[in-house]
CSV table of C-alpha atoms and ligand atoms in Angstrom, one decimal:
chain,number,residue,atom,x,y,z
A,3,MET,CA,31.7,22.6,-25.3
A,4,ILE,CA,33.3,24.7,-22.5
A,5,ALA,CA,35.5,22.5,-20.4
A,6,GLY,CA,33.9,21.4,-17.1
A,7,LEU,CA,30.4,21.8,-18.3
A,8,ARG,CA,27.9,18.9,-18.5
A,9,ALA,CA,24.4,18.9,-19.7
A,10,THR,CA,21.3,16.8,-20.2
A,11,ARG,CA,18.8,17.5,-23.0
A,12,GLY,CA,15.1,16.6,-23.3
A,13,PRO,CA,11.6,17.9,-22.5
A,14,LEU,CA,12.1,19.9,-19.4
A,15,LEU,CA,9.7,21.0,-16.7
A,16,ASN,CA,10.8,23.7,-14.3
A,17,PRO,CA,8.5,24.6,-11.4
A,18,LEU,CA,9.5,28.2,-10.5
A,19,ALA,CA,10.2,29.6,-7.0
A,20,ALA,CA,8.2,32.7,-8.0
A,21,GLY,CA,5.2,30.7,-9.1
A,22,GLY,CA,4.2,29.0,-12.4
A,23,VAL,CA,6.0,26.3,-14.3
A,24,ASP,CA,8.4,26.8,-17.2
A,25,TYR,CA,8.4,24.1,-19.9
A,26,TRP,CA,10.6,23.5,-22.9
A,27,PRO,CA,9.8,20.5,-25.2
A,28,ASP,CA,13.5,20.6,-26.2
A,29,GLY,CA,15.2,21.9,-23.1
A,30,VAL,CA,18.7,21.6,-21.6
A,31,LEU,CA,20.0,21.7,-18.0
A,32,VAL,CA,23.6,22.7,-17.9
A,33,GLY,CA,25.9,22.1,-14.8
A,34,ASP,CA,29.5,22.7,-13.8
A,35,GLU,CA,32.1,20.4,-12.5
A,36,HIS,CA,31.0,21.1,-8.9
A,37,GLY,CA,27.5,19.8,-9.5
A,38,ARG,CA,25.9,23.3,-9.6
A,39,ILE,CA,23.4,24.5,-12.2
A,40,VAL,CA,24.9,27.0,-14.8
A,41,ALA,CA,21.9,27.5,-17.0
A,42,VAL,CA,18.5,26.1,-17.9
A,43,GLY,CA,16.3,26.8,-20.9
A,44,ALA,CA,15.6,26.0,-24.5
A,45,TRP,CA,18.3,24.0,-26.4
A,46,ASP,CA,18.1,26.3,-29.4
A,47,GLU,CA,18.9,29.3,-27.3
A,48,LEU,CA,21.5,27.9,-24.9
A,49,ALA,CA,23.4,25.5,-27.2
A,50,PRO,CA,25.0,28.3,-29.3
A,51,ARG,CA,25.5,30.6,-26.3
A,52,LEU,CA,27.4,28.0,-24.3
A,53,GLY,CA,29.0,26.1,-27.2
A,54,LEU,CA,27.1,22.9,-26.5
A,55,ASP,CA,27.8,20.2,-29.0
A,56,ALA,CA,24.7,18.1,-29.9
A,57,ALA,CA,26.8,15.0,-30.4
A,58,ALA,CA,28.3,15.3,-26.9
A,59,VAL,CA,25.2,16.1,-24.9
A,60,PRO,CA,23.2,13.0,-23.9
A,61,ARG,CA,19.4,12.8,-24.4
A,62,SER,CA,17.4,12.3,-21.3
A,63,ALA,CA,15.4,9.1,-21.0
A,64,GLY,CA,12.2,11.2,-20.7
A,65,LEU,CA,10.9,14.3,-19.0
A,66,ILE,CA,13.5,16.2,-16.9
A,67,LEU,CA,12.3,17.7,-13.7
A,68,PRO,CA,13.7,18.6,-10.2
A,69,PRO,CA,13.9,15.7,-7.8
A,70,LEU,CA,10.8,15.2,-5.6
A,71,LEU,CA,10.6,15.8,-1.8
A,72,ASP,CA,8.2,14.1,0.6
A,73,ALA,CA,7.6,16.1,3.8
A,74,HIS,CA,5.5,13.5,5.6
A,75,ILE,CA,6.2,9.8,5.5
A,76,HIS,CA,6.6,7.0,8.1
A,77,ILE,CA,9.7,4.9,7.6
A,78,PRO,CA,8.7,2.0,9.9
A,79,GLN,CA,5.4,1.7,8.0
A,80,HIS,CA,7.2,1.2,4.7
A,81,PRO,CA,6.9,-2.6,5.0
A,82,ILE,CA,3.2,-2.4,5.6
A,83,ARG,CA,2.4,0.3,3.0
A,84,GLY,CA,-1.0,-0.2,1.6
A,85,ARG,CA,-1.9,-2.6,4.4
A,86,PHE,CA,-2.3,0.2,7.0
A,87,ALA,CA,-6.0,-0.5,7.3
A,88,GLU,CA,-6.0,-4.2,6.4
A,89,ASP,CA,-8.8,-6.2,8.1
A,90,ILE,CA,-10.2,-3.0,9.6
A,91,GLY,CA,-13.9,-2.8,9.2
A,92,ALA,CA,-15.4,0.0,7.2
A,93,ASP,CA,-16.4,2.2,10.1
A,94,PRO,CA,-15.1,0.9,13.4
A,95,PRO,CA,-15.9,2.7,16.7
A,96,GLY,CA,-13.3,5.4,17.1
A,97,GLY,CA,-12.7,5.5,13.3
A,98,ARG,CA,-10.4,3.7,10.9
A,99,LEU,CA,-7.3,5.6,11.9
A,100,LEU,CA,-7.2,4.6,15.6
A,101,ALA,CA,-8.2,1.0,14.8
A,102,SER,CA,-5.5,0.7,12.2
A,103,LEU,CA,-2.8,2.2,14.4
A,104,GLU,CA,-3.6,-0.4,17.1
A,105,LYS,CA,-4.0,-3.4,14.9
A,106,ASN,CA,-1.4,-2.9,12.1
A,107,VAL,CA,0.8,0.1,12.6
A,108,PHE,CA,2.0,-0.1,16.2
A,109,PRO,CA,3.2,-3.8,15.8
A,110,ALA,CA,5.2,-2.8,12.6
A,111,GLU,CA,6.8,0.1,14.5
A,112,GLY,CA,7.6,-2.0,17.5
A,113,ARG,CA,9.7,-4.3,15.3
A,114,CYS,CA,12.1,-1.5,14.6
A,115,GLU,CA,13.4,-1.8,18.2
A,116,GLY,CA,15.8,-4.4,16.8
A,117,PRO,CA,18.7,-2.7,15.0
A,118,ALA,CA,19.1,-5.3,12.3
A,119,HIS,CA,15.4,-5.0,11.4
A,120,ALA,CA,15.6,-1.1,11.5
A,121,ARG,CA,18.6,-1.1,9.2
A,122,HIS,CA,16.8,-3.4,6.8
A,123,VAL,CA,13.7,-1.3,6.8
A,124,VAL,CA,15.6,2.0,6.3
A,125,ALA,CA,17.6,0.4,3.4
A,126,ASP,CA,14.4,-0.7,1.6
A,127,PHE,CA,12.8,2.7,2.3
A,128,LEU,CA,15.8,4.5,0.7
A,129,ALA,CA,15.9,2.3,-2.4
A,130,ASP,CA,12.1,2.6,-2.9
A,131,THR,CA,11.9,6.3,-2.4
A,132,LEU,CA,14.8,6.8,-4.8
A,133,SER,CA,13.1,4.6,-7.4
A,134,SER,CA,10.1,7.1,-7.1
A,135,GLY,CA,12.4,10.0,-7.7
A,136,VAL,CA,12.2,11.2,-4.1
A,137,ILE,CA,15.6,12.3,-2.7
A,138,GLY,CA,14.6,13.8,0.7
A,139,GLY,CA,11.9,15.0,3.0
A,140,ALA,CA,10.7,14.7,6.6
A,141,ALA,CA,10.1,11.2,7.9
A,142,TYR,CA,8.9,9.7,11.2
A,143,MET,CA,11.0,6.9,12.6
A,144,THR,CA,9.9,5.4,15.9
A,145,VAL,CA,10.1,6.1,19.7
A,146,HIS,CA,13.5,4.4,19.6
A,147,ALA,CA,16.5,6.6,19.7
A,148,ARG,CA,18.7,3.8,18.3
A,149,ALA,CA,16.4,3.3,15.3
A,150,THR,CA,16.2,7.1,14.8
A,151,ARG,CA,20.0,7.2,14.7
A,152,ILE,CA,20.1,4.4,12.2
A,153,ALA,CA,17.7,6.3,9.9
A,154,LEU,CA,19.7,9.5,10.2
A,155,GLU,CA,23.0,7.7,9.4
A,156,GLN,CA,21.7,5.7,6.5
A,157,LEU,CA,19.6,8.4,4.8
A,158,PRO,CA,21.3,11.2,2.9
A,159,ALA,CA,21.2,14.8,4.1
A,160,PRO,CA,18.0,16.0,2.4
A,161,TRP,CA,16.2,13.6,4.7
A,162,SER,CA,15.2,14.8,8.2
A,163,VAL,CA,14.0,12.2,10.7
A,164,GLY,CA,11.7,12.3,13.7
A,165,LEU,CA,12.2,10.6,17.0
A,166,VAL,CA,8.6,9.9,17.9
A,167,LEU,CA,7.1,10.9,21.3
A,168,MET,CA,4.3,8.8,22.7
A,169,ASN,CA,3.2,8.0,26.2
A,170,GLY,CA,-0.5,7.2,26.1
A,171,ARG,CA,-3.0,5.1,24.1
A,172,CYS,CA,-0.2,3.1,22.7
A,173,PRO,CA,1.3,-0.3,23.6
A,174,GLU,CA,3.7,-0.6,26.5
A,175,TYR,CA,6.5,-1.7,24.1
A,176,LEU,CA,6.1,1.6,22.1
A,177,ARG,CA,6.4,4.3,24.7
A,178,THR,CA,9.0,7.1,24.8
A,179,ASP,CA,11.8,6.5,27.3
A,180,GLU,CA,10.9,9.7,29.2
A,181,PRO,CA,13.7,9.7,31.7
A,182,GLY,CA,16.2,9.3,28.9
A,183,LEU,CA,14.6,11.7,26.4
A,184,ALA,CA,16.7,14.8,27.1
A,185,GLU,CA,19.9,12.9,26.7
A,186,ASP,CA,18.7,11.1,23.6
A,187,VAL,CA,17.7,14.3,21.9
A,188,ALA,CA,20.9,16.0,22.9
A,189,ALA,CA,23.0,13.2,21.4
A,190,LEU,CA,21.1,13.1,18.2
A,191,ALA,CA,21.0,16.9,17.8
A,192,ARG,CA,24.8,17.0,18.4
A,193,ASP,CA,25.4,14.6,15.6
A,194,PHE,CA,22.7,15.5,13.1
A,195,GLY,CA,21.6,19.1,13.9
A,196,ARG,CA,18.3,20.2,12.4
A,197,ARG,CA,17.9,16.9,10.5
A,198,LEU,CA,16.5,15.7,13.8
A,199,ILE,CA,12.8,16.6,14.1
A,200,VAL,CA,11.1,16.4,17.5
A,201,THR,CA,8.0,14.5,16.7
A,202,ASP,CA,4.8,14.6,18.7
A,203,ARG,CA,2.9,11.7,17.2
A,204,PHE,CA,-0.5,13.4,17.9
A,205,ALA,CA,-2.5,14.7,20.8
A,206,VAL,CA,-4.2,11.3,21.3
A,207,SER,CA,-0.9,9.7,22.3
A,208,VAL,CA,1.1,12.5,23.9
A,209,ASP,CA,0.1,14.3,27.1
A,210,THR,CA,0.9,17.9,27.9
A,211,PRO,CA,3.9,17.3,30.1
A,212,LEU,CA,5.6,15.2,27.4
A,213,ARG,CA,4.7,17.6,24.7
A,214,LYS,CA,6.1,20.5,26.7
A,215,ALA,CA,9.3,18.6,27.3
A,216,GLY,CA,9.5,18.1,23.6
A,217,VAL,CA,9.0,21.8,22.9
A,218,ALA,CA,11.6,22.7,25.5
A,219,LEU,CA,14.1,20.3,23.9
A,220,ALA,CA,13.3,21.6,20.4
A,221,ARG,CA,14.0,25.2,21.6
A,222,ARG,CA,17.2,24.3,23.5
A,223,HIS,CA,18.7,22.6,20.4
A,224,GLY,CA,17.2,24.8,17.7
A,225,LEU,CA,15.1,22.0,16.2
A,226,ARG,CA,11.7,22.0,14.6
A,227,MET,CA,8.7,19.8,15.3
A,228,GLN,CA,6.1,17.7,13.4
A,229,THR,CA,2.8,16.1,14.3
A,230,HIS,CA,-0.6,15.1,13.0
A,231,LEU,CA,-3.7,17.4,13.3
A,232,ASP,CA,-7.4,17.2,12.6
A,233,GLU,CA,-7.2,14.0,10.5
A,234,GLN,CA,-10.4,12.2,11.4
A,235,ARG,CA,-13.7,13.4,13.0
A,236,ALA,CA,-13.6,10.7,15.7
A,237,GLU,CA,-10.0,11.5,16.6
A,238,LYS,CA,-10.9,15.2,16.8
A,239,MET,CA,-13.8,14.5,19.1
A,240,LEU,CA,-11.7,12.4,21.3
A,241,VAL,CA,-9.1,15.1,21.6
A,242,GLU,CA,-11.5,18.1,22.1
A,243,GLU,CA,-14.2,16.5,24.2
A,244,VAL,CA,-12.4,13.7,26.2
A,245,LEU,CA,-8.7,14.3,26.4
A,246,TYR,CA,-8.4,18.1,26.3
A,247,PRO,CA,-11.8,19.6,27.1
A,248,ASP,CA,-10.3,22.9,28.2
A,249,ALA,CA,-8.0,23.6,25.1
A,250,GLY,CA,-10.8,24.9,22.9
A,251,THR,CA,-9.8,23.1,19.7
A,252,TYR,CA,-7.4,20.4,18.6
A,253,THR,CA,-5.1,23.1,17.3
A,254,GLY,CA,-5.5,24.8,20.7
A,255,VAL,CA,-3.7,21.9,22.3
A,256,TYR,CA,-0.7,22.5,20.2
A,257,ALA,CA,-0.9,26.3,20.5
A,258,ARG,CA,-1.2,26.2,24.3
A,259,ASP,CA,1.7,23.8,24.8
A,260,GLY,CA,4.1,25.8,22.5
A,261,LEU,CA,4.3,23.3,19.6
A,262,LEU,CA,2.9,25.8,17.1
A,263,ASP,CA,5.9,28.0,17.7
A,264,CYS,CA,8.4,25.3,16.7
A,265,GLU,CA,8.0,25.6,12.9
A,266,PRO,CA,5.9,22.4,12.8
A,267,ILE,CA,4.9,20.4,9.8
A,268,LEU,CA,1.3,19.5,10.5
A,269,ALA,CA,-0.1,16.5,8.7
A,270,HIS,CA,-3.6,16.4,7.3
A,271,CYS,CA,-5.5,19.5,8.8
A,272,ILE,CA,-8.8,18.4,7.4
A,273,HIS,CA,-11.4,19.1,10.0
A,274,MET,CA,-10.4,22.7,10.8
A,275,ARG,CA,-12.6,25.3,12.5
A,276,PRO,CA,-12.0,28.9,11.3
A,277,GLU,CA,-10.1,29.8,14.5
A,278,GLU,CA,-7.8,26.9,14.0
A,279,VAL,CA,-6.9,28.1,10.5
A,280,ASP,CA,-6.2,31.6,11.9
A,281,ALA,CA,-4.0,30.2,14.7
A,282,ILE,CA,-1.9,28.2,12.2
A,283,ALA,CA,-1.7,31.1,9.7
A,284,ALA,CA,-0.2,33.3,12.5
A,285,THR,CA,2.8,31.0,12.9
A,286,ASP,CA,5.6,29.5,10.8
A,287,ALA,CA,3.7,26.2,10.6
A,288,SER,CA,3.2,24.4,7.3
A,289,ILE,CA,0.8,21.6,6.3
A,290,ALA,CA,1.5,18.2,4.8
A,291,HIS,CA,-1.4,17.5,2.5
A,292,CYS,CA,-1.9,13.7,1.9
A,293,PRO,CA,-4.8,13.1,-0.5
A,294,VAL,CA,-4.2,9.4,-1.0
A,295,SER,CA,-4.1,8.7,2.8
A,296,ASN,CA,-7.1,10.9,3.4
A,297,THR,CA,-9.0,9.0,0.7
A,298,LEU,CA,-8.0,5.4,1.8
A,299,LEU,CA,-8.6,6.0,5.5
A,300,GLY,CA,-11.9,7.8,4.8
A,301,SER,CA,-10.5,10.9,6.6
A,302,GLY,CA,-12.0,13.6,4.4
A,303,VAL,CA,-10.8,16.3,2.0
A,304,MET,CA,-8.5,19.0,3.1
A,305,PRO,CA,-10.1,22.5,2.6
A,306,LEU,CA,-7.5,23.5,0.0
A,307,ASP,CA,-9.0,26.9,-0.9
A,308,THR,CA,-9.3,27.9,2.8
A,309,ILE,CA,-5.6,26.9,3.5
A,310,ARG,CA,-4.5,28.7,0.4
A,311,ALA,CA,-6.5,31.9,1.2
A,312,ALA,CA,-5.0,31.9,4.7
A,313,GLY,CA,-1.5,31.8,3.1
A,314,ILE,CA,-0.4,28.7,4.9
A,315,SER,CA,2.4,26.9,3.2
A,316,HIS,CA,1.6,23.3,2.2
A,317,ALA,CA,3.1,20.4,0.2
A,318,LEU,CA,1.8,17.1,-1.1
A,319,CYS,CA,3.1,14.1,0.9
A,320,THR,CA,2.5,10.4,0.8
A,321,ASP,CA,2.0,9.5,4.5
A,322,VAL,CA,3.2,6.0,3.6
A,323,GLY,CA,2.1,3.4,5.0
A,324,ALA,CA,-1.4,4.9,4.7
A,325,SER,CA,-0.6,5.2,1.0
A,326,PRO,CA,0.4,2.0,-0.8
A,327,THR,CA,3.1,3.8,-2.8
A,328,THR,CA,6.1,6.2,-2.3
A,329,SER,CA,5.1,7.7,-5.7
A,330,LEU,CA,4.4,11.4,-5.4
A,331,PHE,CA,2.9,11.2,-9.0
A,332,CYS,CA,0.1,9.1,-7.5
A,333,GLU,CA,-0.3,11.8,-4.8
A,334,MET,CA,-0.4,14.5,-7.5
A,335,ALA,CA,-3.1,12.6,-9.4
A,336,GLN,CA,-5.2,12.2,-6.2
A,337,PHE,CA,-4.8,15.9,-5.5
A,338,LEU,CA,-6.2,16.7,-8.9
A,339,LYS,CA,-9.1,14.2,-8.4
A,340,VAL,CA,-10.3,15.1,-4.9
A,341,HIS,CA,-10.2,18.8,-5.5
A,342,ALA,CA,-11.5,18.7,-9.1
A,343,GLY,CA,-15.1,19.5,-8.2
A,344,SER,CA,-14.4,22.2,-5.7
A,345,SER,CA,-11.2,24.1,-6.4
A,346,SER,CA,-10.0,25.9,-9.5
A,347,THR,CA,-6.5,26.2,-8.0
A,348,ALA,CA,-5.8,22.5,-8.2
A,349,THR,CA,-4.1,22.5,-11.5
A,350,PRO,CA,-1.4,20.1,-12.9
A,351,GLU,CA,1.1,22.9,-12.6
A,352,GLU,CA,0.2,23.5,-9.0
A,353,ALA,CA,0.4,19.8,-8.3
A,354,LEU,CA,4.0,19.7,-9.6
A,355,ARG,CA,4.9,22.7,-7.5
A,356,LEU,CA,3.6,21.0,-4.4
A,357,VAL,CA,6.1,18.1,-4.7
A,358,THR,CA,9.1,20.2,-5.6
A,359,VAL,CA,9.4,24.0,-4.9
A,360,ALA,CA,6.9,23.9,-2.0
A,361,PRO,CA,8.4,21.1,0.1
A,362,ALA,CA,11.9,22.4,-0.6
A,363,ARG,CA,10.9,25.7,1.0
A,364,MET,CA,9.2,24.0,3.9
A,365,LEU,CA,12.2,21.8,4.5
A,366,GLY,CA,14.8,24.6,4.4
A,367,LEU,CA,16.3,23.1,1.2
A,368,ALA,CA,15.3,25.9,-1.2
A,369,ASP,CA,18.9,27.1,-1.6
A,370,ARG,CA,19.8,23.7,-3.1
A,371,LEU,CA,16.7,21.9,-4.5
A,372,GLY,CA,13.1,22.3,-5.6
A,373,THR,CA,13.6,24.2,-8.9
A,374,PHE,CA,16.3,24.7,-11.6
A,375,ALA,CA,18.1,28.0,-11.2
A,376,PRO,CA,21.8,28.9,-11.6
A,377,GLY,CA,23.8,28.1,-8.4
A,378,LEU,CA,21.4,25.4,-7.1
A,379,GLU,CA,22.4,21.7,-7.3
A,380,TRP,CA,22.6,20.1,-10.7
A,381,SER,CA,20.0,17.6,-9.4
A,382,PHE,CA,17.2,16.2,-11.5
A,383,ILE,CA,15.1,13.1,-12.4
A,384,GLU,CA,14.2,11.7,-15.7
A,385,VAL,CA,10.7,10.2,-16.1
A,386,VAL,CA,9.7,8.1,-19.1
A,387,CYS,CA,6.9,9.7,-21.0
A,388,ASP,CA,4.6,8.1,-23.6
A,389,SER,CA,5.5,9.6,-26.9
A,390,PRO,CA,5.1,12.1,-28.6
A,391,VAL,CA,6.8,14.9,-26.7
A,392,PRO,CA,4.1,17.0,-25.0
A,393,ALA,CA,3.6,20.5,-26.3
A,394,THR,CA,2.7,22.4,-23.1
A,395,ALA,CA,3.5,22.2,-19.4
A,396,ARG,CA,-0.1,21.1,-18.6
A,397,LYS,CA,0.1,18.2,-21.2
A,398,ALA,CA,3.6,17.2,-19.9
A,399,ILE,CA,2.4,17.0,-16.3
A,400,LEU,CA,-1.1,15.5,-16.9
A,401,GLY,CA,-0.3,13.2,-19.8
A,402,GLY,CA,3.4,12.7,-19.4
A,403,LEU,CA,3.9,12.4,-15.6
A,404,LEU,CA,0.4,11.3,-14.5
A,405,ARG,CA,-0.8,9.4,-17.6
A,406,MET,CA,-4.2,11.1,-17.4
A,407,THR,CA,-6.3,12.7,-20.2
A,408,GLU,CA,-8.4,15.8,-19.8
A,409,ASP,CA,-11.4,13.5,-20.0
A,410,ASP,CA,-10.1,11.4,-17.1
A,411,LEU,CA,-9.9,14.6,-15.0
A,412,GLY,CA,-13.2,15.9,-16.3
A,413,ARG,CA,-14.9,12.8,-14.9
A,414,TRP,CA,-14.1,13.9,-11.4
A,415,ARG,CA,-16.2,17.1,-12.0
A,416,GLN,CA,-19.3,15.1,-13.0
A,417,PRO,CA,-21.6,14.9,-9.9
A,418,ASP,CA,-23.0,11.6,-11.2
A,419,ASP,CA,-19.7,9.8,-11.6
A,420,PRO,CA,-19.3,7.1,-8.9
A,421,CYS,CA,-15.8,8.3,-7.9
A,422,ALA,CA,-16.7,12.0,-7.9
A,423,SER,CA,-19.9,11.5,-5.9
A,424,ALA,CA,-17.9,9.3,-3.4
A,425,VAL,CA,-15.4,12.2,-3.0
A,426,ALA,CA,-18.3,14.6,-2.4
A,427,ARG,CA,-19.6,12.4,0.3
A,428,LEU,CA,-16.1,12.0,1.8
A,429,ARG,CA,-15.9,15.8,2.0
A,430,ASP,CA,-19.4,16.2,3.6
A,431,ALA,CA,-18.9,13.3,6.1
A,432,GLY,CA,-21.6,11.3,4.4
A,433,LEU,CA,-19.3,8.6,3.1
A,434,ASP,CA,-21.0,5.3,2.3
A,435,TRP,CA,-18.2,3.4,4.1
A,436,GLY,CA,-18.6,0.1,2.4
A,437,HIS,CA,-19.4,1.1,-1.1
A,438,ASP,CA,-17.7,4.5,-1.6
A,439,LEU,CA,-14.4,3.4,0.0
A,440,ALA,CA,-14.2,0.3,-2.2
A,441,VAL,CA,-14.7,2.5,-5.3
A,442,LEU,CA,-12.1,5.0,-4.3
A,443,GLU,CA,-9.6,2.4,-3.2
A,444,ALA,CA,-9.8,0.5,-6.4
A,445,ASP,CA,-9.1,3.7,-8.3
A,446,VAL,CA,-6.1,4.7,-6.1
A,447,ARG,CA,-4.6,1.2,-6.4
A,448,ALA,CA,-5.0,1.3,-10.2
A,449,THR,CA,-3.4,4.7,-10.3
A,450,ALA,CA,-0.5,3.6,-8.1
A,451,THR,CA,0.2,0.7,-10.4
A,452,ARG,CA,0.1,2.8,-13.5
A,453,LEU,CA,2.4,5.5,-12.1
A,454,GLU,CA,5.1,3.5,-10.3
A,455,ARG,CA,8.4,2.5,-11.8
A,456,ARG,CA,8.5,5.3,-14.4
A,457,VAL,CA,11.6,7.2,-13.1
A,458,ARG,CA,14.6,6.2,-15.1
A,459,ARG,CA,17.4,8.1,-13.5
A,460,VAL,CA,18.0,10.3,-10.4
A,461,VAL,CA,21.0,12.7,-10.4
A,462,ARG,CA,22.1,14.5,-7.3
A,463,ALA,CA,24.6,17.3,-7.5
A,464,GLY,CA,26.2,15.8,-10.6
A,465,ASP,CA,26.2,12.1,-9.4
A,466,VAL,CA,23.9,9.4,-10.7
A,467,ILE,CA,22.4,8.1,-7.5
A,468,TRP,CA,19.8,5.8,-9.0
A,469,ASP,CA,19.4,4.3,-12.4
A,470,SER,CA,16.5,1.9,-13.3
A,471,ARG,CA,18.8,-0.2,-15.4
A,472,GLY,CA,20.9,-1.0,-12.4
A,473,ALA,CA,18.0,-1.4,-9.9
B,29,GUN,N1,-1.9,9.9,13.4
B,29,GUN,C1,-1.1,9.4,14.4
B,29,GUN,N2,-0.2,8.5,13.9
B,29,GUN,C2,-0.5,8.4,12.6
B,29,GUN,C3,0.0,7.6,11.5
B,29,GUN,O1,1.0,6.8,11.7
B,29,GUN,N3,-0.6,7.7,10.3
B,29,GUN,C4,-1.6,8.6,10.1
B,29,GUN,N4,-2.1,8.6,8.9
B,29,GUN,N5,-2.1,9.3,11.1
B,29,GUN,C5,-1.6,9.2,12.3
B,30,FE,FE1,1.2,10.4,9.0
């Protein structure tokens, strides 16, 4: 073996920057002493070419794939993940989202005002995301500059973090310090650069003067923004008919105030009018698609084919705490299920691309992460896979990563299946709030339990940063 080279051997999935997924049942990923990829491909081809010695190259603990990235997740909600909508009735006035924020979410976020608690929450978040094979992304912290700094300090560089703006329809204890905002952003931007994201929570909780102040600060410091958009019908009505009756649409609020020009990551984008899709497609905005959250909160189904046809970049994200788990495998499974009956582009290969290549590009990390190619980081995860070794990429993703059969997936295309029909009603706003939601929630929770704790090792630029045996 050539001095300085290191390698890991096993079934290997490589989502490609140019589209598609490569798969080798017996593959190898070769790196150099600087933690950069030298080569990726079939063992039989690369071993002789690079002089790799079978006895010296360790076998992976399972499927090898690029580390995962989550471009929409809430750190202060990690302690209440899966309990976001706890004790919220099926269909409260104003919708499940607004009721959940008030009852469960805002109190959890308020607790991060204390630095000891914030440190503890961020540490748990880091350990848990790593155990799910997630090594970076874009997270929301809270309105507190001190808690945001703690998150930026404790999380490694592939994580960006948002200081959240809010000044309305939120508790007094959870309001942005508006007089101190410019100074807070300047100090965080000086120390962390573009890892700081200016975060407009959503149009319900941010008025136009505060949003414009955020946009001006983002421009001054060269930062991007993130927000929520068109998540629930009741929320959309409140924004368009009560709060901003002259903005045209929900998206119109963000367009008019300049947010759309700040490379925003827009979470959800479910209830979109055609002009909203066009407005977003005309900018550098991208969409965080969160199928688990959209199911459990009864929000709806993102119009995948419309978003894809418009050429808007999008990635699969957990939106924890609305999801019970940081597992992006659970998100991939839910993506396949909710789009099974309506979209032919929701394939296992595409699901894998949407948690690797796609978010890497959205997050500005594509020169380091997201795929295996020479010169990128020798970073990968190993995921246990029920034997035998899968023969194709589709089998490796569906059976190996998601533990689903073709029959399981086919069920979601049967109009008379209880889950499939519940999804159809979720899409058409005809959800039977009590019954359908219970059916879908039971399925999501079973999937989460089945797919958690299957990552064995996480390697970043040559260093083992997580190992299930030491966790
Ligand atoms: N809209 C505004 N805030 C939130 C949040 O914390 N979670 C979700 N799912 N939607 C939001
Ligand atoms: Fe969210």
